[in-house]
Amino acid sequence: MTLSSTKPRPLIAGNWKMNGLAAALDEARAVVADLEIQPAAARVAIFPPATLLSRLSEAVGGSAVLTGAQDCHGKPNGAHTGDISAGMIADAGGSLVICGHSERRTDHGESSEQVARKAEAAIAAGLEPIVCVGETLETREAGDAVAFVVAQVRESLPPSVAGKAFCVAYEPLWAIGTGRTASVDNIIEMHAAIRAELAAIFGEQGKAVPILYGGSVKPENAGEILAAAEVGGALVGGASLKAVDFLAIIRAV
Ligand code: PEP
């Protein structure tokens, strides 16, 4: 089986994490204004904190910038104080959701089985899930990174994503917010392994599912990372908070 994928349009996704008050909407407006002058080659999405999703969706509505949430619950409603459902995200104007970000897996003990339920809920609500996987430094140094991440891919993707739009984001934990990036060789090796697993599970669709890289992507390294084999975009944290940096990454596609 040949695993070379037909390349879909890359996705540049900005994860604002727990950053941003109302004034941050101006950064998103600046991204929109720039993309109106010169449209992007990539799809662009911003994931603000849940408190801003509705206002951000209104602020960028009708533009090329998509919006999404950083997490969702695996159930459609119920007694889950503090959580938000995939349907609420859609209702607030979002069209994507990040599932299983390493900060959720670490800070909230989310297992891959829970992540799969979240992705399933996202699909049921008509959202495009970005399912995150990635190894710790300890796992990488033990030589187990590829096997660990491939297992996460298998366990974190529910069967219901078949035939629907979804992405996988490879984010080595030791590269997130640290200023350290994986080497291009590491990225190519891991993305190839993820691609092989996706093709094994989903056949033709698996050959084209975008695999994003995340972990200290910045204007200075974006071009090299985005040009690497099987990199279908980037999940950007810190560098997505300022329009000027985020735009430079968008323009690196
Ligand atoms: C992220 O939030 O997924 C991320 C990769 O963060 P940073 O770009 O800051 O490392």
JSON list of N, CA, C and O in Angstrom, two decimals, residues 43-73:
[
{"chain": "A", "resi": 43, "resn": "ARG", "atom": "N", "xyz": [-5.96, 27.01, 5.60]},
{"chain": "A", "resi": 43, "resn": "ARG", "atom": "CA", "xyz": [-7.14, 27.30, 6.42]},
{"chain": "A", "resi": 43, "resn": "ARG", "atom": "C", "xyz": [-6.61, 27.84, 7.73]},
{"chain": "A", "resi": 43, "resn": "ARG", "atom": "O", "xyz": [-5.53, 27.44, 8.20]},
{"chain": "A", "resi": 44, "resn": "VAL", "atom": "N", "xyz": [-7.35, 28.76, 8.34]},
{"chain": "A", "resi": 44, "resn": "VAL", "atom": "CA", "xyz": [-6.90, 29.40, 9.58]},
{"chain": "A", "resi": 44, "resn": "VAL", "atom": "C", "xyz": [-8.00, 29.26, 10.62]},
{"chain": "A", "resi": 44, "resn": "VAL", "atom": "O", "xyz": [-9.18, 29.51, 10.32]},
{"chain": "A", "resi": 45, "resn": "ALA", "atom": "N", "xyz": [-7.63, 28.88, 11.84]},
{"chain": "A", "resi": 45, "resn": "ALA", "atom": "CA", "xyz": [-8.62, 28.77, 12.91]},
{"chain": "A", "resi": 45, "resn": "ALA", "atom": "C", "xyz": [-8.03, 29.29, 14.22]},
{"chain": "A", "resi": 45, "resn": "ALA", "atom": "O", "xyz": [-6.83, 29.13, 14.47]},
{"chain": "A", "resi": 46, "resn": "ILE", "atom": "N", "xyz": [-8.87, 29.92, 15.02]},
{"chain": "A", "resi": 46, "resn": "ILE", "atom": "CA", "xyz": [-8.45, 30.42, 16.34]},
{"chain": "A", "resi": 46, "resn": "ILE", "atom": "C", "xyz": [-9.30, 29.75, 17.41]},
{"chain": "A", "resi": 46, "resn": "ILE", "atom": "O", "xyz": [-10.53, 29.66, 17.27]},
{"chain": "A", "resi": 47, "resn": "PHE", "atom": "N", "xyz": [-8.62, 29.30, 18.47]},
{"chain": "A", "resi": 47, "resn": "PHE", "atom": "CA", "xyz": [-9.27, 28.61, 19.59]},
{"chain": "A", "resi": 47, "resn": "PHE", "atom": "C", "xyz": [-9.07, 29.46, 20.84]},
{"chain": "A", "resi": 47, "resn": "PHE", "atom": "O", "xyz": [-8.08, 29.31, 21.56]},
{"chain": "A", "resi": 48, "resn": "PRO", "atom": "N", "xyz": [-10.01, 30.38, 21.12]},
{"chain": "A", "resi": 48, "resn": "PRO", "atom": "CA", "xyz": [-9.88, 31.25, 22.28]},
{"chain": "A", "resi": 48, "resn": "PRO", "atom": "C", "xyz": [-10.36, 30.51, 23.53]},
{"chain": "A", "resi": 48, "resn": "PRO", "atom": "O", "xyz": [-10.92, 29.41, 23.41]},
{"chain": "A", "resi": 49, "resn": "PRO", "atom": "N", "xyz": [-10.19, 31.09, 24.72]},
{"chain": "A", "resi": 49, "resn": "PRO", "atom": "CA", "xyz": [-10.84, 30.50, 25.88]},
{"chain": "A", "resi": 49, "resn": "PRO", "atom": "C", "xyz": [-12.36, 30.50, 25.65]},
{"chain": "A", "resi": 49, "resn": "PRO", "atom": "O", "xyz": [-12.88, 31.34, 24.89]},
{"chain": "A", "resi": 50, "resn": "ALA", "atom": "N", "xyz": [-13.06, 29.59, 26.31]},
{"chain": "A", "resi": 50, "resn": "ALA", "atom": "CA", "xyz": [-14.50, 29.42, 26.06]},
{"chain": "A", "resi": 50, "resn": "ALA", "atom": "C", "xyz": [-15.28, 30.72, 26.28]},
{"chain": "A", "resi": 50, "resn": "ALA", "atom": "O", "xyz": [-16.28, 30.97, 25.60]},
{"chain": "A", "resi": 51, "resn": "THR", "atom": "N", "xyz": [-14.78, 31.56, 27.20]},
{"chain": "A", "resi": 51, "resn": "THR", "atom": "CA", "xyz": [-15.48, 32.82, 27.50]},
{"chain": "A", "resi": 51, "resn": "THR", "atom": "C", "xyz": [-15.53, 33.76, 26.29]},
{"chain": "A", "resi": 51, "resn": "THR", "atom": "O", "xyz": [-16.37, 34.64, 26.23]},
{"chain": "A", "resi": 52, "resn": "LEU", "atom": "N", "xyz": [-14.60, 33.58, 25.36]},
{"chain": "A", "resi": 52, "resn": "LEU", "atom": "CA", "xyz": [-14.53, 34.49, 24.21]},
{"chain": "A", "resi": 52, "resn": "LEU", "atom": "C", "xyz": [-15.06, 33.88, 22.92]},
{"chain": "A", "resi": 52, "resn": "LEU", "atom": "O", "xyz": [-15.10, 34.57, 21.90]},
{"chain": "A", "resi": 53, "resn": "LEU", "atom": "N", "xyz": [-15.43, 32.60, 22.96]},
{"chain": "A", "resi": 53, "resn": "LEU", "atom": "CA", "xyz": [-15.74, 31.93, 21.69]},
{"chain": "A", "resi": 53, "resn": "LEU", "atom": "C", "xyz": [-16.88, 32.62, 20.92]},
{"chain": "A", "resi": 53, "resn": "LEU", "atom": "O", "xyz": [-16.77, 32.87, 19.72]},
{"chain": "A", "resi": 54, "resn": "SER", "atom": "N", "xyz": [-17.93, 32.95, 21.64]},
{"chain": "A", "resi": 54, "resn": "SER", "atom": "CA", "xyz": [-19.08, 33.55, 20.98]},
{"chain": "A", "resi": 54, "resn": "SER", "atom": "C", "xyz": [-18.71, 34.92, 20.38]},
{"chain": "A", "resi": 54, "resn": "SER", "atom": "O", "xyz": [-18.99, 35.21, 19.21]},
{"chain": "A", "resi": 55, "resn": "ARG", "atom": "N", "xyz": [-18.02, 35.74, 21.20]},
{"chain": "A", "resi": 55, "resn": "ARG", "atom": "CA", "xyz": [-17.65, 37.08, 20.72]},
{"chain": "A", "resi": 55, "resn": "ARG", "atom": "C", "xyz": [-16.63, 37.00, 19.58]},
{"chain": "A", "resi": 55, "resn": "ARG", "atom": "O", "xyz": [-16.68, 37.76, 18.62]},
{"chain": "A", "resi": 56, "resn": "LEU", "atom": "N", "xyz": [-15.71, 36.05, 19.68]},
{"chain": "A", "resi": 56, "resn": "LEU", "atom": "CA", "xyz": [-14.72, 35.91, 18.61]},
{"chain": "A", "resi": 56, "resn": "LEU", "atom": "C", "xyz": [-15.41, 35.45, 17.32]},
{"chain": "A", "resi": 56, "resn": "LEU", "atom": "O", "xyz": [-15.11, 35.96, 16.23]},
{"chain": "A", "resi": 57, "resn": "SER", "atom": "N", "xyz": [-16.34, 34.52, 17.46]},
{"chain": "A", "resi": 57, "resn": "SER", "atom": "CA", "xyz": [-17.04, 34.02, 16.27]},
{"chain": "A", "resi": 57, "resn": "SER", "atom": "C", "xyz": [-17.79, 35.16, 15.58]},
{"chain": "A", "resi": 57, "resn": "SER", "atom": "O", "xyz": [-17.82, 35.25, 14.35]},
{"chain": "A", "resi": 58, "resn": "GLU", "atom": "N", "xyz": [-18.37, 36.06, 16.40]},
{"chain": "A", "resi": 58, "resn": "GLU", "atom": "CA", "xyz": [-19.06, 37.22, 15.81]},
{"chain": "A", "resi": 58, "resn": "GLU", "atom": "C", "xyz": [-18.05, 38.17, 15.17]},
{"chain": "A", "resi": 58, "resn": "GLU", "atom": "O", "xyz": [-18.26, 38.69, 14.08]},
{"chain": "A", "resi": 59, "resn": "ALA", "atom": "N", "xyz": [-16.92, 38.37, 15.86]},
{"chain": "A", "resi": 59, "resn": "ALA", "atom": "CA", "xyz": [-15.92, 39.34, 15.36]},
{"chain": "A", "resi": 59, "resn": "ALA", "atom": "C", "xyz": [-15.32, 38.91, 14.02]},
{"chain": "A", "resi": 59, "resn": "ALA", "atom": "O", "xyz": [-15.01, 39.75, 13.19]},
{"chain": "A", "resi": 60, "resn": "VAL", "atom": "N", "xyz": [-15.15, 37.61, 13.82]},
{"chain": "A", "resi": 60, "resn": "VAL", "atom": "CA", "xyz": [-14.52, 37.14, 12.58]},
{"chain": "A", "resi": 60, "resn": "VAL", "atom": "C", "xyz": [-15.55, 36.56, 11.62]},
{"chain": "A", "resi": 60, "resn": "VAL", "atom": "O", "xyz": [-15.18, 36.06, 10.54]},
{"chain": "A", "resi": 61, "resn": "GLY", "atom": "N", "xyz": [-16.82, 36.61, 12.00]},
{"chain": "A", "resi": 61, "resn": "GLY", "atom": "CA", "xyz": [-17.89, 36.00, 11.19]},
{"chain": "A", "resi": 61, "resn": "GLY", "atom": "C", "xyz": [-17.86, 36.48, 9.75]},
{"chain": "A", "resi": 61, "resn": "GLY", "atom": "O", "xyz": [-17.65, 37.66, 9.48]},
{"chain": "A", "resi": 62, "resn": "GLY", "atom": "N", "xyz": [-18.04, 35.56, 8.82]},
{"chain": "A", "resi": 62, "resn": "GLY", "atom": "CA", "xyz": [-18.05, 35.92, 7.40]},
{"chain": "A", "resi": 62, "resn": "GLY", "atom": "C", "xyz": [-16.66, 36.03, 6.80]},
{"chain": "A", "resi": 62, "resn": "GLY", "atom": "O", "xyz": [-16.52, 36.24, 5.59]},
{"chain": "A", "resi": 63, "resn": "SER", "atom": "N", "xyz": [-15.62, 35.89, 7.62]},
{"chain": "A", "resi": 63, "resn": "SER", "atom": "CA", "xyz": [-14.25, 35.96, 7.11]},
{"chain": "A", "resi": 63, "resn": "SER", "atom": "C", "xyz": [-13.72, 34.55, 6.89]},
{"chain": "A", "resi": 63, "resn": "SER", "atom": "O", "xyz": [-14.41, 33.56, 7.12]},
{"chain": "A", "resi": 64, "resn": "ALA", "atom": "N", "xyz": [-12.45, 34.48, 6.49]},
{"chain": "A", "resi": 64, "resn": "ALA", "atom": "CA", "xyz": [-11.83, 33.17, 6.26]},
{"chain": "A", "resi": 64, "resn": "ALA", "atom": "C", "xyz": [-11.37, 32.53, 7.56]},
{"chain": "A", "resi": 64, "resn": "ALA", "atom": "O", "xyz": [-10.90, 31.39, 7.55]},
{"chain": "A", "resi": 65, "resn": "VAL", "atom": "N", "xyz": [-11.47, 33.24, 8.67]},
{"chain": "A", "resi": 65, "resn": "VAL", "atom": "CA", "xyz": [-10.97, 32.70, 9.94]},
{"chain": "A", "resi": 65, "resn": "VAL", "atom": "C", "xyz": [-12.06, 31.89, 10.63]},
{"chain": "A", "resi": 65, "resn": "VAL", "atom": "O", "xyz": [-13.15, 32.39, 10.90]},
{"chain": "A", "resi": 66, "resn": "LEU", "atom": "N", "xyz": [-11.74, 30.63, 10.89]},
{"chain": "A", "resi": 66, "resn": "LEU", "atom": "CA", "xyz": [-12.66, 29.74, 11.60]},
{"chain": "A", "resi": 66, "resn": "LEU", "atom": "C", "xyz": [-12.41, 29.86, 13.09]},
{"chain": "A", "resi": 66, "resn": "LEU", "atom": "O", "xyz": [-11.34, 30.32, 13.51]},
{"chain": "A", "resi": 67, "resn": "THR", "atom": "N", "xyz": [-13.37, 29.42, 13.89]},
{"chain": "A", "resi": 67, "resn": "THR", "atom": "CA", "xyz": [-13.18, 29.44, 15.33]},
{"chain": "A", "resi": 67, "resn": "THR", "atom": "C", "xyz": [-13.49, 28.06, 15.91]},
{"chain": "A", "resi": 67, "resn": "THR", "atom": "O", "xyz": [-14.20, 27.26, 15.31]},
{"chain": "A", "resi": 68, "resn": "GLY", "atom": "N", "xyz": [-12.94, 27.83, 17.09]},
{"chain": "A", "resi": 68, "resn": "GLY", "atom": "CA", "xyz": [-13.19, 26.56, 17.75]},
{"chain": "A", "resi": 68, "resn": "GLY", "atom": "C", "xyz": [-12.90, 26.65, 19.23]},
{"chain": "A", "resi": 68, "resn": "GLY", "atom": "O", "xyz": [-12.46, 27.69, 19.73]},
{"chain": "A", "resi": 69, "resn": "ALA", "atom": "N", "xyz": [-13.15, 25.55, 19.93]},
{"chain": "A", "resi": 69, "resn": "ALA", "atom": "CA", "xyz": [-12.93, 25.50, 21.37]},
{"chain": "A", "resi": 69, "resn": "ALA", "atom": "C", "xyz": [-11.75, 24.59, 21.69]},
{"chain": "A", "resi": 69, "resn": "ALA", "atom": "O", "xyz": [-11.33, 23.76, 20.88]},
{"chain": "A", "resi": 70, "resn": "GLN", "atom": "N", "xyz": [-11.24, 24.76, 22.91]},
{"chain": "A", "resi": 70, "resn": "GLN", "atom": "CA", "xyz": [-10.03, 24.04, 23.31]},
{"chain": "A", "resi": 70, "resn": "GLN", "atom": "C", "xyz": [-10.33, 22.67, 23.91]},
{"chain": "A", "resi": 70, "resn": "GLN", "atom": "O", "xyz": [-9.41, 21.89, 24.17]},
{"chain": "A", "resi": 71, "resn": "ASP", "atom": "N", "xyz": [-11.61, 22.40, 24.16]},
{"chain": "A", "resi": 71, "resn": "ASP", "atom": "CA", "xyz": [-12.00, 21.14, 24.79]},
{"chain": "A", "resi": 71, "resn": "ASP", "atom": "C", "xyz": [-13.52, 21.02, 24.70]},
{"chain": "A", "resi": 71, "resn": "ASP", "atom": "O", "xyz": [-14.20, 22.04, 24.53]},
{"chain": "A", "resi": 72, "resn": "CYS", "atom": "N", "xyz": [-14.04, 19.83, 24.82]},
{"chain": "A", "resi": 72, "resn": "CYS", "atom": "CA", "xyz": [-15.48, 19.65, 25.00]},
{"chain": "A", "resi": 72, "resn": "CYS", "atom": "C", "xyz": [-15.71, 18.43, 25.88]},
{"chain": "A", "resi": 72, "resn": "CYS", "atom": "O", "xyz": [-14.81, 17.60, 26.05]},
{"chain": "A", "resi": 73, "resn": "HIS", "atom": "N", "xyz": [-16.90, 18.31, 26.41]},
{"chain": "A", "resi": 73, "resn": "HIS", "atom": "CA", "xyz": [-17.26, 17.11, 27.18]},
{"chain": "A", "resi": 73, "resn": "HIS", "atom": "C", "xyz": [-17.65, 16.00, 26.21]},
{"chain": "A", "resi": 73, "resn": "HIS", "atom": "O", "xyz": [-17.99, 16.28, 25.05]}
]
